[in-house]
Amino acid sequence: MTTKLFGEPVRRREDPRLLTGQGRYLDDLGGDALAAAFVRSPHAHARIRDIDVSAAIDVDGLVAIYTWEDLPALLAQPLPLLIPHPALTHGRTAHPLARDLVRHVGEPVVMVVARDRYLAEDACALIRVDYEILKPVVGVEEAAQSAQLVHGDVPGNVGAHLVQEVPSAAGLGAREAIETAPHTLAFRLDIERSASMPLEGRGVYARWDADDRSLRVYTSTQTSTSVRMAIAAKLGLPLPKVEVIAPDVGGGFGVKIVHPWPEEVLVPWAAILLDREVKWAEDRREHFVSSAHERAQVQSVRVGFDDDGRVLGLEVNILHDHGAYTPYGIIVPIITSTQLLGPYKIGAYRVEFSSIYTNTVQVTPYRGAGRPQAVFCMERTMDHIAAHLGADRTAVREVNFIRPDEFPYDQGLIFQDGRPLIYDSGDYPESLRMLKELIGWDSFPEAKAQAAAEGRRIGIGIGCYVEGTGVGPYEGGHVQITSDGRVHVSTGLTSQGQGHETVFAQIAAAELGVPLERVSVVTGDTRRFGYAVGTFASRAAVMSGNAIALACRKVREKALRIAADALEAAPGDLEIVDGEVRVLGAPGSSIPLATVAVLSNPLRYAFDEEAARATQFAGTSAFDRPPVEEGQEPGLEGRDYYSPLRSTFASGMHAAIVETDPLTAEIRILRYAVVHDCGNLINPMIVEGQIHGGVAQGVGGALYERMVYDEHGQLLNASFMDFLMPYATEIPRVETAHLQTPSPLNPLGIKGAGEAGVIPVSAVIASAIEDAEGIGIDRMPISPSDLFDLRRASTGRSTSET
Amino acid sequence: MKPPPFDYHAPRSVGEALETLAGAGEHGKVLAGGQSLIPMLNMRLAAPGHLVDINRLTELDTLDVEPGGVRVGALARHARVERSEEVAAAQPLLCQALRLVAHPVIRNRGTVVGSLVHADPAAELPAVLALLGGSVRLARPGAVRDVPAAGFFTGLLESAAEPGELAVSAFFPLLPPRSGTAFREVARRHGDYALAGVAALVGLDDDLRITAARVACVSVGPAPVLVDVTEACGHRPPASADWASAARAVQERTAPEADIHATADYRRHLTGVLAQQALRDAAREALDA
């Protein structure tokens, strides 16, 4: 039965193409295009006095040099602030090319177009920009106190300030609840900067058709539809004359949802102006200093709890480092402050964040999008409570869990989509039980004692999270069955390697009753589907998956109606199996979907034998009805949209066993276990792949990756030599178990899975190191050198178990 | 990240290469495996006017175990040396070190001599050459000279090779009888340059007492730091040697610097830990020898 396809570990159909070099990434296109390169600011904060291009003019192959002064009115304005919010009182965005001030190292100042990238870079090297260097503002706490301003008109460097407060059931505010609690703790947490770091950087390739007055842009983006609208608006072009295509995209992880990047409007503009194809492919150095970073926060926590560890009141104050600009609004700190509560019922909660400007690369969502910081905060809090009470860490979590019979559960907060934060479904006690069994939580103390007897230090850690996934507003799907029996599925959101070609095909094949091989999937191509939001927030399967399922159901209904006419049966007596419409219980009576597709489109002209069956003298018409009946359309196709009431909430729990070397302070992950609940699984193999990749990025954030800025605002490790993205050799085998609590919010009962793996890793590793070392861990990432320092600082204190 | 313009030369003989290099003088740079040079060119950290590609000079693609040691030609890739059983038998430290050099794909392309001439103090091979007292053979038209390791590494990324000279081979002497070697290091990620690393050599007399013990340390100075700890170990059998005191002696001779990956204190601490581990390993090998 083809319907079994839903939930099966079907192998990824895109892999043969992507793994054998047949993929077409941005820089595989446009081999003859002119190349763009950029002169970028070497200073974190400076005023541009003068730009002297005279030495570059003589470079052989130079085509054009552009500065801000060359830009037409619409382009000369600051780039859009994509997600306004009332609390973002001082939102600021950059100009496509710096106007007078540069506010971080890497900000684009001059665009050069030349015959190839080598020559463009030669010209860049000869352009002299005269800067008046200003004092930079670096470090979120320094910026919050500094008299020095990143934007002269933003006092205190505060871009946004937001407080959310949920009183206890008894009506107590968080502060009061904490004051009156039997136990109170206060502590501070730090998380450093990291970044998405897709293996393929950003890139844009523009083709202007002067005859047709139309523009085609390929861009390595997570949202081609919205880039299209931005380009049309910024370049003053009619929307139908602009098409934007996301080709194969080598990873996004959030950084490519930001748009339009300066290059996404400048490159098409230059292509039109020059009437030549122009391409820009970001290099790694550019990606480090001119794309986006995330994570950096300082959190102050106060918590009050009872003797069982039940949290009565929680107050969190967050300083969020937003870098120099806020094009993506304050989504990251909103997610941190609202997803912080995780699977727990907190008595009373008060969260306050200030979003602070610094002279560093802007901060926009990176896989997890504020949740790793949130989970670090909540889970460190749980571990602090357990340590204070001398209780088992899982027992403290258990006592705070929302119970399975309490869903839907309203956390009383406003989520990132502006809608109430209401959990749809979940089973946290069962998830914990499964995790403890998977990792062997209860028998760990014996293993630890055994290791200690051998002179080894091991520790176990845990972290729980809830992730709002599948945020709206909507996605759509289009499904067409052509007269050759093939099924063409398209959706507007884009793919960055997640396996959409496989899972969307599984959904369509299952819904339509056709073999998987007959289904093809196109994503992120505005020529095929013009309405979409984009790929972010673990939303593709939930949003486009459901939209495609709904579109398939429309097509199926139409196919059954047409087939019913042809087979002289009632639609309700028909089924579709292996691409054939059959009469239930009458095996000989059937009609292929290909034929149904032919019949769906009444023709005058026969271009092949199949089509001849639908022409006017083929004898298939009833003369008392028009060929295309009222309310119907020709063709066997359907389009539908899925727009949810609110987000659906996936959840999971991770545990790890780590070993720390008593001599070298090296940290090794011995085991890593995940229990994951994203509702119904479309393809468990792909979900596991997502989790593995997420955990790998999480391990990077926990043990390796940090963006190191010096006091001058220079990024000291802007290369893969010094920014330590982990290799496969640093990633443990990930053991996974699935729990499935279907979402009641959508037809397929699914929740998002894309970001899950990364979210709790820093919390889990911190918990495990703390257990191994008996030293409190309050900042991540942690390196062997850091652990060595912590050991030294704690000498004299107890180094036995917590 | 594209290199600035340069003239590319692909000589067909060593003689032609030497003439080309002599002509280029200070503006010439030799391209062998390119594992360090190409990134430096792309980041525009190096801008030689002439790039002399020696990859066609098969006469330099040699690996010979001679009576006194192993001679590695300028085009011998890390992988070839690492996998040679003859080399492993004659000079085990080379293989011990090469396993720690970067990743297999880099070792497939990078050359041993290229790594020595690049003279990165965080790299393993300069430490090996220094510990074994090897030498590098430098050639220019009509002249060849052998520079001992002690005089070869002159500073951070600086060697005794002068403009116009081509390093044609390196020589790693054999171990004396009853001696053993080891290489220990700690790197942030598998294959990264080490935060600290120690190559050790221990030699025993007929009574199996330590007569020679020395180490070469990486990442703790501008060049490999060679320390003789024979005295500190005491003239004793390995089982009763004072390794801790030897490790302290090593630490006293190192002056690591802090960077974004590790503090100076941590590097010094690691160097002590690794020195002790490497010396013990080397002594064990010597006993087995």
PDB file of N, CA and C in Angstrom, chain A residues 117-118 121-122 283 285 663-664 666 703-704 708 717 720-722 724-725 727 729-730 783-785 788-789 792, chain B residues 1-5 42-44 103 186-190 192-193 260-263 265-266 269-270 273-274 277:
ATOM      1  N   ARG A 117      36.380  37.580 -10.333  1.00  0.00           N
ATOM      2  CA  ARG A 117      36.500  37.915  -8.921  1.00  0.00           C
ATOM      3  C   ARG A 117      37.936  38.311  -8.548  1.00  0.00           C
ATOM      4  N   TYR A 118      38.910  37.698  -9.231  1.00  0.00           N
ATOM      5  CA  TYR A 118      40.307  38.044  -8.945  1.00  0.00           C
ATOM      6  C   TYR A 118      40.534  39.527  -9.208  1.00  0.00           C
ATOM      7  N   GLU A 121      38.794  41.823  -6.804  1.00  0.00           N
ATOM      8  CA  GLU A 121      39.511  41.961  -5.524  1.00  0.00           C
ATOM      9  C   GLU A 121      40.781  42.789  -5.687  1.00  0.00           C
ATOM     10  N   ASP A 122      41.445  42.670  -6.847  1.00  0.00           N
ATOM     11  CA  ASP A 122      42.612  43.529  -7.100  1.00  0.00           C
ATOM     12  C   ASP A 122      42.190  44.995  -7.030  1.00  0.00           C
ATOM     13  N   ASP A 283      32.685  34.949   0.329  1.00  0.00           N
ATOM     14  CA  ASP A 283      33.741  34.052   0.775  1.00  0.00           C
ATOM     15  C   ASP A 283      33.696  33.931   2.297  1.00  0.00           C
ATOM     16  N   ARG A 285      35.726  34.619   4.768  1.00  0.00           N
ATOM     17  CA  ARG A 285      36.092  35.790   5.562  1.00  0.00           C
ATOM     18  C   ARG A 285      34.913  36.777   5.599  1.00  0.00           C
ATOM     19  N   LEU A 663      44.323  15.406  34.170  1.00  0.00           N
ATOM     20  CA  LEU A 663      45.596  16.089  33.932  1.00  0.00           C
ATOM     21  C   LEU A 663      45.484  17.185  32.876  1.00  0.00           C
ATOM     22  N   THR A 664      44.916  16.840  31.719  1.00  0.00           N
ATOM     23  CA  THR A 664      44.936  17.810  30.618  1.00  0.00           C
ATOM     24  C   THR A 664      43.675  18.674  30.566  1.00  0.00           C
ATOM     25  N   GLU A 666      41.022  18.000  29.197  1.00  0.00           N
ATOM     26  CA  GLU A 666      40.250  17.763  27.971  1.00  0.00           C
ATOM     27  C   GLU A 666      38.888  17.187  28.335  1.00  0.00           C
ATOM     28  N   LEU A 703      31.341  23.400  23.340  1.00  0.00           N
ATOM     29  CA  LEU A 703      32.747  23.114  23.626  1.00  0.00           C
ATOM     30  C   LEU A 703      33.745  23.829  22.716  1.00  0.00           C
ATOM     31  N   TYR A 704      33.301  24.378  21.599  1.00  0.00           N
ATOM     32  CA  TYR A 704      34.292  24.837  20.622  1.00  0.00           C
ATOM     33  C   TYR A 704      34.119  26.273  20.128  1.00  0.00           C
ATOM     34  N   VAL A 708      35.478  35.708  18.889  1.00  0.00           N
ATOM     35  CA  VAL A 708      36.324  36.448  19.815  1.00  0.00           C
ATOM     36  C   VAL A 708      36.586  37.850  19.274  1.00  0.00           C
ATOM     37  N   ASN A 717      39.092  35.744  15.239  1.00  0.00           N
ATOM     38  CA  ASN A 717      39.135  34.364  14.703  1.00  0.00           C
ATOM     39  C   ASN A 717      38.200  34.194  13.510  1.00  0.00           C
ATOM     40  N   PHE A 720      38.159  29.455   9.565  1.00  0.00           N
ATOM     41  CA  PHE A 720      37.924  28.117  10.114  1.00  0.00           C
ATOM     42  C   PHE A 720      39.158  27.559  10.806  1.00  0.00           C
ATOM     43  N   MET A 721      40.275  28.265  10.691  1.00  0.00           N
ATOM     44  CA  MET A 721      41.438  27.809  11.425  1.00  0.00           C
ATOM     45  C   MET A 721      41.280  28.130  12.910  1.00  0.00           C
ATOM     46  N   ASP A 722      40.671  29.249  13.216  1.00  0.00           N
ATOM     47  CA  ASP A 722      40.580  29.675  14.610  1.00  0.00           C
ATOM     48  C   ASP A 722      39.162  29.701  15.163  1.00  0.00           C
ATOM     49  N   LEU A 724      36.424  27.388  15.867  1.00  0.00           N
ATOM     50  CA  LEU A 724      36.543  25.934  15.925  1.00  0.00           C
ATOM     51  C   LEU A 724      35.207  25.232  15.718  1.00  0.00           C
ATOM     52  N   MET A 725      34.784  25.142  14.475  1.00  0.00           N
ATOM     53  CA  MET A 725      33.610  24.332  14.200  1.00  0.00           C
ATOM     54  C   MET A 725      34.056  22.877  14.351  1.00  0.00           C
ATOM     55  N   TYR A 727      34.751  18.963  13.990  1.00  0.00           N
ATOM     56  CA  TYR A 727      34.767  17.995  12.884  1.00  0.00           C
ATOM     57  C   TYR A 727      33.932  16.776  13.306  1.00  0.00           C
ATOM     58  N   THR A 729      35.052  14.081  13.945  1.00  0.00           N
ATOM     59  CA  THR A 729      35.817  13.401  15.007  1.00  0.00           C
ATOM     60  C   THR A 729      35.459  13.908  16.401  1.00  0.00           C
ATOM     61  N   GLU A 730      34.856  15.073  16.497  1.00  0.00           N
ATOM     62  CA  GLU A 730      34.503  15.626  17.813  1.00  0.00           C
ATOM     63  C   GLU A 730      33.060  15.318  18.211  1.00  0.00           C
ATOM     64  N   SER A 783      36.220  25.556  27.255  1.00  0.00           N
ATOM     65  CA  SER A 783      37.357  24.907  26.605  1.00  0.00           C
ATOM     66  C   SER A 783      38.194  24.218  27.681  1.00  0.00           C
ATOM     67  N   PRO A 784      39.106  23.353  27.288  1.00  0.00           N
ATOM     68  CA  PRO A 784      40.004  22.757  28.289  1.00  0.00           C
ATOM     69  C   PRO A 784      40.755  23.833  29.085  1.00  0.00           C
ATOM     70  N   SER A 785      41.151  24.896  28.395  1.00  0.00           N
ATOM     71  CA  SER A 785      41.859  25.978  29.096  1.00  0.00           C
ATOM     72  C   SER A 785      40.942  26.620  30.143  1.00  0.00           C
ATOM     73  N   PHE A 788      40.626  24.240  33.042  1.00  0.00           N
ATOM     74  CA  PHE A 788      41.868  24.310  33.830  1.00  0.00           C
ATOM     75  C   PHE A 788      41.822  25.504  34.787  1.00  0.00           C
ATOM     76  N   ASP A 789      41.373  26.651  34.273  1.00  0.00           N
ATOM     77  CA  ASP A 789      41.253  27.850  35.122  1.00  0.00           C
ATOM     78  C   ASP A 789      40.225  27.646  36.233  1.00  0.00           C
ATOM     79  N   ARG A 792      41.627  25.544  38.981  1.00  0.00           N
ATOM     80  CA  ARG A 792      42.553  26.308  39.813  1.00  0.00           C
ATOM     81  C   ARG A 792      41.799  27.215  40.772  1.00  0.00           C
TER      82      ARG A 792
ATOM     83  N   MET B   1      38.716  36.467  -1.194  1.00  0.00           N
ATOM     84  CA  MET B   1      39.777  35.507  -0.938  1.00  0.00           C
ATOM     85  C   MET B   1      40.297  34.927  -2.245  1.00  0.00           C
ATOM     86  N   LYS B   2      40.859  35.804  -3.056  1.00  0.00           N
ATOM     87  CA  LYS B   2      41.543  35.385  -4.285  1.00  0.00           C
ATOM     88  C   LYS B   2      42.933  35.983  -4.235  1.00  0.00           C
ATOM     89  N   PRO B   3      43.938  35.242  -4.702  1.00  0.00           N
ATOM     90  CA  PRO B   3      45.313  35.757  -4.591  1.00  0.00           C
ATOM     91  C   PRO B   3      45.549  36.959  -5.496  1.00  0.00           C
ATOM     92  N   PRO B   4      46.475  37.814  -5.096  1.00  0.00           N
ATOM     93  CA  PRO B   4      46.885  38.903  -5.989  1.00  0.00           C
ATOM     94  C   PRO B   4      47.669  38.320  -7.168  1.00  0.00           C
ATOM     95  N   PRO B   5      47.898  39.115  -8.181  1.00  0.00           N
ATOM     96  CA  PRO B   5      48.565  38.576  -9.382  1.00  0.00           C
ATOM     97  C   PRO B   5      49.983  38.075  -9.066  1.00  0.00           C
ATOM     98  N   ASN B  42      45.492  33.251  -0.805  1.00  0.00           N
ATOM     99  CA  ASN B  42      44.081  33.623  -0.957  1.00  0.00           C
ATOM    100  C   ASN B  42      43.666  34.705   0.025  1.00  0.00           C
ATOM    101  N   MET B  43      44.265  34.690   1.201  1.00  0.00           N
ATOM    102  CA  MET B  43      43.937  35.735   2.171  1.00  0.00           C
ATOM    103  C   MET B  43      44.797  36.974   1.954  1.00  0.00           C
ATOM    104  N   ARG B  44      45.592  36.922   0.916  1.00  0.00           N
ATOM    105  CA  ARG B  44      46.495  38.035   0.571  1.00  0.00           C
ATOM    106  C   ARG B  44      47.445  38.360   1.724  1.00  0.00           C
ATOM    107  N   HIS B 103      44.861  16.356   8.689  1.00  0.00           N
ATOM    108  CA  HIS B 103      43.896  15.322   8.305  1.00  0.00           C
ATOM    109  C   HIS B 103      44.426  14.558   7.102  1.00  0.00           C
ATOM    110  N   VAL B 186      48.147  17.801  22.695  1.00  0.00           N
ATOM    111  CA  VAL B 186      46.737  18.122  22.917  1.00  0.00           C
ATOM    112  C   VAL B 186      46.349  19.196  21.905  1.00  0.00           C
ATOM    113  N   ALA B 187      45.336  18.886  21.116  1.00  0.00           N
ATOM    114  CA  ALA B 187      44.820  19.860  20.147  1.00  0.00           C
ATOM    115  C   ALA B 187      43.351  20.084  20.452  1.00  0.00           C
ATOM    116  N   ARG B 188      42.835  21.240  20.070  1.00  0.00           N
ATOM    117  CA  ARG B 188      41.420  21.514  20.334  1.00  0.00           C
ATOM    118  C   ARG B 188      40.530  20.549  19.566  1.00  0.00           C
ATOM    119  N   ARG B 189      40.843  20.376  18.290  1.00  0.00           N
ATOM    120  CA  ARG B 189      40.087  19.411  17.499  1.00  0.00           C
ATOM    121  C   ARG B 189      41.085  18.424  16.903  1.00  0.00           C
ATOM    122  N   HIS B 190      40.608  17.260  16.586  1.00  0.00           N
ATOM    123  CA  HIS B 190      41.440  16.260  15.946  1.00  0.00           C
ATOM    124  C   HIS B 190      42.110  16.873  14.709  1.00  0.00           C
ATOM    125  N   ASP B 192      44.039  19.516  14.529  1.00  0.00           N
ATOM    126  CA  ASP B 192      44.425  20.932  14.629  1.00  0.00           C
ATOM    127  C   ASP B 192      45.883  21.061  15.055  1.00  0.00           C
ATOM    128  N   TYR B 193      46.431  22.244  14.820  1.00  0.00           N
ATOM    129  CA  TYR B 193      47.723  22.551  15.427  1.00  0.00           C
ATOM    130  C   TYR B 193      47.582  22.376  16.939  1.00  0.00           C
ATOM    131  N   ILE B 260      43.785  32.987  21.763  1.00  0.00           N
ATOM    132  CA  ILE B 260      42.349  32.859  22.016  1.00  0.00           C
ATOM    133  C   ILE B 260      41.958  31.442  22.412  1.00  0.00           C
ATOM    134  N   HIS B 261      42.837  30.481  22.219  1.00  0.00           N
ATOM    135  CA  HIS B 261      42.483  29.094  22.520  1.00  0.00           C
ATOM    136  C   HIS B 261      42.944  28.632  23.894  1.00  0.00           C
ATOM    137  N   ALA B 262      43.971  29.251  24.430  1.00  0.00           N
ATOM    138  CA  ALA B 262      44.517  28.764  25.694  1.00  0.00           C
ATOM    139  C   ALA B 262      45.363  29.838  26.354  1.00  0.00           C
ATOM    140  N   THR B 263      45.353  29.814  27.678  1.00  0.00           N
ATOM    141  CA  THR B 263      46.218  30.740  28.408  1.00  0.00           C
ATOM    142  C   THR B 263      47.647  30.213  28.406  1.00  0.00           C
ATOM    143  N   ASP B 265      49.504  29.888  31.019  1.00  0.00           N
ATOM    144  CA  ASP B 265      49.621  28.949  32.142  1.00  0.00           C
ATOM    145  C   ASP B 265      49.164  27.547  31.757  1.00  0.00           C
ATOM    146  N   TYR B 266      48.055  27.509  31.039  1.00  0.00           N
ATOM    147  CA  TYR B 266      47.534  26.199  30.653  1.00  0.00           C
ATOM    148  C   TYR B 266      48.503  25.497  29.704  1.00  0.00           C
ATOM    149  N   HIS B 269      51.323  24.197  31.714  1.00  0.00           N
ATOM    150  CA  HIS B 269      50.870  23.014  32.448  1.00  0.00           C
ATOM    151  C   HIS B 269      50.809  21.798  31.522  1.00  0.00           C
ATOM    152  N   LEU B 270      50.205  21.987  30.342  1.00  0.00           N
ATOM    153  CA  LEU B 270      50.080  20.876  29.392  1.00  0.00           C
ATOM    154  C   LEU B 270      51.448  20.354  28.975  1.00  0.00           C
ATOM    155  N   VAL B 273      52.688  18.053  31.573  1.00  0.00           N
ATOM    156  CA  VAL B 273      51.950  16.786  31.568  1.00  0.00           C
ATOM    157  C   VAL B 273      52.377  15.928  30.379  1.00  0.00           C
ATOM    158  N   LEU B 274      52.441  16.575  29.209  1.00  0.00           N
ATOM    159  CA  LEU B 274      52.754  15.828  27.988  1.00  0.00           C
ATOM    160  C   LEU B 274      54.208  15.376  27.979  1.00  0.00           C
ATOM    161  N   GLN B 277      54.352  12.284  30.023  1.00  0.00           N
ATOM    162  CA  GLN B 277      53.737  11.157  29.308  1.00  0.00           C
ATOM    163  C   GLN B 277      54.621  10.689  28.154  1.00  0.00           C
TER     164      GLN B 277
END
